[in-house]
Amino acid sequence: MAKCNFFLAAFLFVFAVDLVFLSGSSLAQTTCTKSFTNNLFSSCQALNQLDANFAWTYDPAKGAISMAFTAAPDASDGWVSWGINPTGTSMGGTRSLIAFKQSNGTVALHTYNVTDANKSPAVALEPSAIDYTVDNMTAEYSNNKITIFARWTLLNNKTTVNHVWQTGSQVKGLVPQSHKFNSANLQSSGSIDLKTGVASVSQGAPRIVLKNRHGVLNVVGWSIMLPIGIIIARYLRCIESADPSWFYLHVFCQVSGFVLGVAGWATGLKLGSYSKGIVYSQHRNLGIAIFAICTVQMFALLVRPKKEHKIRRYWNIYHHTL
């Protein structure tokens, strides 16, 4: 009985850690900053990629916004950018503000018209005029992050805009060098209503929702339900009054965990289809291995011989080893 109590206590501890992980990860990106030195904005959003923050105040009388964008460059001499794309949600066509720290310690900020982003070979991105009126442009560097401040006059007072943000690691002269092509860099765009504050992430939002579901399903299925089923089968059998209830609980937990895990695995496949060319090899290989082992394990329920059967010993080895 002491042995049973020890493993039940150990399980409860692991279960509690899993719950803390789930609650913590779901709350990790819910806060944003709207207050800056000498600036207080009416709205803000914690952007879903690149650990960036966007704050703004909309002036309906002038059809303009005062904004602040904060992100960390990929290196101390890197760059950050925020811009509006009036025609789409990609980098190409974005009217952008790009800031970077200079050798003298000051932060440079220029407008860039990223209309040539998709040309091959790539065209060097030089400072250029854009078809938005942008004034009050300043930038500051603090705590390894750059914050861009500016006032944009919106085209035709259109308050729903596509915004694109990015970070990079190097600037040569006034020319920002290419950014990384990680998942976060490729999904750093969205649509936002600057009047109401309602935001969505074009292309990214379904992925973020699916990514969260992928994580929750797999944590609950593989690392909560399946371990519960294993602990029930291995340690509750020593409680006489639990027989045969422990067996049915074991089957319920294992089957439920497998169903949730398969659902999580399927969402992983869907996420992969959204990110062509981006492969998390170790994560993918572990997922395939877990899915394959658990699928083979589920067949134990279908081919389970009676206790007195001569092959029961080999079934036990197969079932317990997996």
CSV table of C-alpha atoms in Angstrom, one decimal, residues 43-311:
chain,number,residue,atom,x,y,z
A,43,SER,CA,-4.9,50.9,-27.5
A,44,CYS,CA,-2.3,48.2,-27.7
A,45,GLN,CA,-1.8,44.6,-28.9
A,46,ALA,CA,0.9,42.0,-28.1
A,47,LEU,CA,1.7,40.8,-31.5
A,48,ASN,CA,1.7,37.1,-32.0
A,49,GLN,CA,5.1,36.8,-33.6
A,50,LEU,CA,8.6,38.0,-32.8
A,51,ASP,CA,7.6,39.1,-29.2
A,52,ALA,CA,6.6,42.5,-30.5
A,53,ASN,CA,4.3,45.1,-29.1
A,54,PHE,CA,2.1,47.6,-31.0
A,55,ALA,CA,0.4,50.6,-29.4
A,56,TRP,CA,-1.6,53.4,-31.0
A,57,THR,CA,-4.1,56.2,-30.6
A,58,TYR,CA,-6.6,56.9,-33.4
A,59,ASP,CA,-7.5,60.5,-34.2
A,60,PRO,CA,-10.8,60.4,-36.1
A,61,ALA,CA,-10.9,64.1,-36.8
A,62,LYS,CA,-7.6,63.9,-38.8
A,63,GLY,CA,-7.8,60.3,-39.9
A,64,ALA,CA,-4.5,59.6,-38.4
A,65,ILE,CA,-2.8,57.4,-35.8
A,66,SER,CA,0.0,58.0,-33.4
A,67,MET,CA,1.8,54.7,-32.9
A,68,ALA,CA,4.6,52.9,-31.1
A,69,PHE,CA,6.1,49.6,-32.2
A,70,THR,CA,8.6,47.7,-30.0
A,71,ALA,CA,10.6,44.7,-30.9
A,72,ALA,CA,14.1,43.3,-30.3
A,73,PRO,CA,16.5,43.2,-33.3
A,74,ASP,CA,18.2,39.9,-33.9
A,75,ALA,CA,21.6,41.4,-33.0
A,76,SER,CA,22.8,44.6,-31.3
A,77,ASP,CA,23.4,46.1,-34.7
A,78,GLY,CA,20.2,44.7,-36.2
A,79,TRP,CA,17.0,46.4,-37.3
A,80,VAL,CA,13.2,46.3,-36.6
A,81,SER,CA,10.4,47.4,-38.8
A,82,TRP,CA,6.7,48.1,-38.8
A,83,GLY,CA,4.6,49.1,-41.8
A,84,ILE,CA,1.3,49.2,-43.6
A,85,ASN,CA,0.6,47.2,-46.8
A,86,PRO,CA,-2.4,48.8,-48.6
A,87,THR,CA,-2.7,46.0,-51.1
A,88,GLY,CA,-2.0,42.7,-49.3
A,89,THR,CA,-0.6,40.9,-46.2
A,90,SER,CA,2.9,40.1,-47.4
A,91,MET,CA,6.1,42.0,-47.1
A,92,GLY,CA,6.0,43.0,-50.8
A,93,GLY,CA,4.1,46.3,-51.1
A,94,THR,CA,4.6,47.4,-47.5
A,95,ARG,CA,5.2,51.0,-46.7
A,96,SER,CA,7.5,50.6,-43.8
A,97,LEU,CA,9.4,52.3,-41.0
A,98,ILE,CA,12.8,50.7,-40.3
A,99,ALA,CA,14.9,51.6,-37.3
A,100,PHE,CA,18.4,50.5,-36.3
A,101,LYS,CA,21.1,51.4,-33.8
A,102,GLN,CA,24.1,53.3,-35.3
A,103,SER,CA,27.7,53.0,-34.3
A,104,ASN,CA,27.4,56.3,-32.3
A,105,GLY,CA,24.7,54.9,-30.2
A,106,THR,CA,21.8,56.8,-31.7
A,107,VAL,CA,18.9,55.1,-33.4
A,108,ALA,CA,18.2,55.9,-37.1
A,109,LEU,CA,14.7,55.7,-38.5
A,110,HIS,CA,13.7,56.0,-42.2
A,111,THR,CA,10.8,55.2,-44.4
A,112,TYR,CA,11.2,52.4,-46.9
A,113,ASN,CA,9.0,51.4,-49.8
A,114,VAL,CA,9.2,47.6,-49.9
A,115,THR,CA,7.7,47.2,-53.3
A,116,ASP,CA,10.7,45.2,-54.7
A,117,ALA,CA,10.8,42.6,-51.9
A,118,ASN,CA,9.7,39.7,-54.1
A,119,LYS,CA,12.0,40.4,-57.1
A,120,SER,CA,14.8,38.0,-57.9
A,121,PRO,CA,17.6,38.8,-57.6
A,122,ALA,CA,16.8,40.8,-54.6
A,123,VAL,CA,16.9,44.6,-54.8
A,124,ALA,CA,18.8,46.5,-52.1
A,125,LEU,CA,16.3,48.2,-49.8
A,126,GLU,CA,17.3,51.9,-49.7
A,127,PRO,CA,15.4,54.6,-47.8
A,128,SER,CA,12.7,56.0,-50.0
A,129,ALA,CA,9.5,58.1,-49.9
A,130,ILE,CA,6.2,56.4,-49.3
A,131,ASP,CA,2.6,57.4,-50.2
A,132,TYR,CA,1.6,57.9,-46.6
A,133,THR,CA,2.2,61.1,-44.7
A,134,VAL,CA,4.4,60.1,-41.7
A,135,ASP,CA,5.7,62.6,-39.2
A,136,ASN,CA,6.8,62.9,-35.6
A,137,MET,CA,9.2,60.1,-36.4
A,138,THR,CA,11.5,59.1,-33.5
A,139,ALA,CA,13.1,55.9,-32.2
A,140,GLU,CA,14.8,54.8,-29.0
A,141,TYR,CA,16.9,51.9,-27.8
A,142,SER,CA,16.3,50.4,-24.4
A,143,ASN,CA,16.7,47.0,-22.7
A,144,ASN,CA,17.9,45.5,-26.0
A,145,LYS,CA,14.7,46.6,-27.8
A,146,ILE,CA,14.0,49.3,-30.3
A,147,THR,CA,10.7,51.3,-30.1
A,148,ILE,CA,9.5,53.3,-33.2
A,149,PHE,CA,7.3,56.3,-32.6
A,150,ALA,CA,5.4,58.0,-35.5
A,151,ARG,CA,2.2,59.6,-36.7
A,152,TRP,CA,0.6,58.2,-39.8
A,153,THR,CA,-2.1,59.9,-41.8
A,154,LEU,CA,-4.3,57.0,-43.2
A,155,LEU,CA,-5.1,56.8,-46.9
A,156,ASN,CA,-8.8,57.7,-47.4
A,157,ASN,CA,-9.2,57.5,-43.6
A,158,LYS,CA,-9.3,53.7,-44.0
A,159,THR,CA,-9.0,52.4,-40.4
A,160,THR,CA,-8.7,48.7,-41.2
A,161,VAL,CA,-5.2,48.1,-42.4
A,162,ASN,CA,-2.8,45.2,-43.1
A,163,HIS,CA,0.3,45.7,-41.0
A,164,VAL,CA,3.6,43.9,-41.3
A,165,TRP,CA,6.4,43.8,-38.8
A,166,GLN,CA,9.9,42.3,-38.9
A,167,THR,CA,13.3,42.0,-37.3
A,168,GLY,CA,16.8,41.5,-38.7
A,169,SER,CA,20.4,41.1,-37.6
A,170,GLN,CA,22.4,43.5,-39.8
A,171,VAL,CA,22.4,46.8,-41.6
A,172,LYS,CA,25.0,47.9,-44.1
A,173,GLY,CA,25.0,51.7,-44.5
A,174,LEU,CA,21.3,52.4,-44.6
A,175,VAL,CA,20.4,49.1,-46.2
A,176,PRO,CA,18.8,46.4,-43.9
A,177,GLN,CA,20.1,43.0,-44.7
A,178,SER,CA,17.8,40.0,-45.1
A,179,HIS,CA,15.9,38.7,-42.1
A,180,LYS,CA,15.6,35.1,-41.0
A,181,PHE,CA,13.1,32.8,-42.6
A,182,ASN,CA,11.8,31.1,-39.5
A,183,SER,CA,8.1,30.4,-38.9
A,184,ALA,CA,7.8,33.6,-36.8
A,185,ASN,CA,9.4,35.8,-39.4
A,186,LEU,CA,7.2,34.4,-42.2
A,187,GLN,CA,4.0,34.9,-40.2
A,188,SER,CA,4.6,38.4,-38.9
A,189,SER,CA,1.6,40.1,-40.5
A,190,GLY,CA,-2.0,40.8,-39.6
A,191,SER,CA,-5.1,42.9,-40.1
A,192,ILE,CA,-6.2,45.4,-37.5
A,193,ASP,CA,-9.0,47.9,-37.2
A,194,LEU,CA,-7.3,51.0,-35.7
A,195,LYS,CA,-10.7,52.5,-34.8
A,196,THR,CA,-12.1,49.7,-32.8
A,197,GLY,CA,-9.0,47.9,-31.8
A,198,VAL,CA,-10.2,44.6,-33.2
A,199,ALA,CA,-7.3,42.6,-34.6
A,200,SER,CA,-6.8,39.5,-36.6
A,201,VAL,CA,-3.7,37.8,-37.9
A,202,SER,CA,-3.9,37.1,-41.6
A,203,GLN,CA,-2.7,33.7,-42.3
A,204,GLY,CA,-1.3,33.5,-38.8
A,205,ALA,CA,-4.5,33.5,-36.8
A,206,PRO,CA,-5.7,30.0,-37.9
A,207,ARG,CA,-2.1,28.8,-37.3
A,208,ILE,CA,-1.9,30.2,-33.8
A,209,VAL,CA,-5.3,28.7,-32.9
A,210,LEU,CA,-4.3,25.4,-34.4
A,211,LYS,CA,-0.9,25.6,-32.7
A,212,ASN,CA,-2.5,26.1,-29.3
A,213,ARG,CA,-4.9,23.2,-29.9
A,214,HIS,CA,-2.0,21.0,-31.1
A,215,GLY,CA,-0.1,21.7,-27.8
A,216,VAL,CA,-3.1,21.2,-25.5
A,217,LEU,CA,-4.3,18.1,-27.2
A,218,ASN,CA,-0.9,16.5,-27.1
A,219,VAL,CA,-0.2,17.5,-23.5
A,220,VAL,CA,-3.5,16.2,-22.3
A,221,GLY,CA,-3.4,13.1,-24.4
A,222,TRP,CA,0.2,11.9,-24.3
A,223,SER,CA,1.4,13.3,-21.0
A,224,ILE,CA,-1.6,13.3,-18.8
A,225,MET,CA,-4.2,10.7,-19.8
A,226,LEU,CA,-1.7,8.0,-20.9
A,227,PRO,CA,0.4,8.3,-17.7
A,228,ILE,CA,-2.7,8.1,-15.6
A,229,GLY,CA,-3.7,4.9,-17.4
A,230,ILE,CA,-0.2,3.4,-16.8
A,231,ILE,CA,-0.2,4.3,-13.1
A,232,ILE,CA,-3.7,2.9,-12.7
A,233,ALA,CA,-2.7,-0.4,-14.3
A,234,ARG,CA,0.5,-0.8,-12.5
A,235,TYR,CA,-0.2,0.4,-9.0
A,236,LEU,CA,-3.9,0.3,-8.3
A,237,ARG,CA,-4.0,-3.4,-8.8
A,238,CYS,CA,-2.4,-3.7,-5.4
A,239,ILE,CA,-5.7,-2.5,-3.9
A,240,GLU,CA,-8.0,-5.5,-3.8
A,241,SER,CA,-11.2,-3.4,-3.7
A,242,ALA,CA,-10.1,-1.7,-7.0
A,243,ASP,CA,-10.4,-4.9,-9.0
A,244,PRO,CA,-11.7,-5.0,-11.7
A,245,SER,CA,-12.5,-1.3,-11.7
A,246,TRP,CA,-8.8,-0.4,-12.3
A,247,PHE,CA,-8.9,-2.3,-15.6
A,248,TYR,CA,-11.8,-0.4,-17.0
A,249,LEU,CA,-10.3,2.9,-15.8
A,250,HIS,CA,-7.0,1.9,-17.4
A,251,VAL,CA,-8.6,1.1,-20.8
A,252,PHE,CA,-10.7,4.4,-20.6
A,253,CYS,CA,-7.6,6.5,-19.9
A,254,GLN,CA,-5.5,4.8,-22.6
A,255,VAL,CA,-8.1,5.0,-25.3
A,256,SER,CA,-9.0,8.6,-24.4
A,257,GLY,CA,-5.3,9.6,-24.3
A,258,PHE,CA,-4.7,7.9,-27.7
A,259,VAL,CA,-7.7,9.7,-29.3
A,260,LEU,CA,-6.6,13.1,-28.0
A,261,GLY,CA,-3.0,12.4,-29.0
A,262,VAL,CA,-4.0,11.4,-32.5
A,263,ALA,CA,-6.1,14.5,-32.8
A,264,GLY,CA,-3.0,16.5,-31.7
A,265,TRP,CA,-0.8,14.6,-34.1
A,266,ALA,CA,-3.3,15.4,-37.0
A,267,THR,CA,-3.2,19.1,-36.1
A,268,GLY,CA,0.6,18.9,-36.3
A,269,LEU,CA,0.3,17.6,-39.9
A,270,LYS,CA,-2.0,20.5,-40.7
A,271,LEU,CA,0.4,23.0,-39.2
A,272,GLY,CA,3.2,21.4,-41.3
A,273,SER,CA,1.1,22.0,-44.5
A,274,TYR,CA,0.9,25.7,-43.5
A,275,SER,CA,4.7,26.0,-43.3
A,276,LYS,CA,6.2,24.7,-46.4
A,277,GLY,CA,10.0,24.5,-46.2
A,278,ILE,CA,10.0,24.8,-42.4
A,279,VAL,CA,10.8,21.5,-40.6
A,280,TYR,CA,11.3,21.0,-36.9
A,281,SER,CA,13.0,17.7,-37.4
A,282,GLN,CA,13.5,16.6,-33.8
A,283,HIS,CA,10.0,17.6,-32.8
A,284,ARG,CA,8.5,15.8,-35.9
A,285,ASN,CA,10.5,12.6,-35.4
A,286,LEU,CA,9.5,12.4,-31.7
A,287,GLY,CA,5.9,12.9,-32.7
A,288,ILE,CA,6.0,10.2,-35.3
A,289,ALA,CA,7.7,7.8,-32.8
A,290,ILE,CA,5.1,8.5,-30.1
A,291,PHE,CA,2.2,8.1,-32.6
A,292,ALA,CA,3.6,4.8,-34.0
A,293,ILE,CA,4.4,3.3,-30.6
A,294,CYS,CA,1.0,4.2,-29.2
A,295,THR,CA,-0.8,3.0,-32.3
A,296,VAL,CA,0.9,-0.4,-31.9
A,297,GLN,CA,0.1,-0.4,-28.2
A,298,MET,CA,-3.6,0.1,-28.9
A,299,PHE,CA,-3.6,-3.2,-30.7
A,300,ALA,CA,-2.9,-4.8,-27.3
A,301,LEU,CA,-6.5,-4.3,-26.5
A,302,LEU,CA,-7.7,-6.2,-29.6
A,303,VAL,CA,-5.3,-9.1,-29.3
A,304,ARG,CA,-5.3,-9.5,-25.5
A,305,PRO,CA,-5.4,-13.3,-24.7
A,306,LYS,CA,-6.8,-14.7,-21.5
A,307,LYS,CA,-4.5,-15.0,-18.5
A,308,GLU,CA,-4.2,-18.8,-18.8
A,309,HIS,CA,-3.4,-18.7,-22.5
A,310,LYS,CA,0.1,-19.9,-23.4
A,311,ILE,CA,1.0,-16.8,-25.4
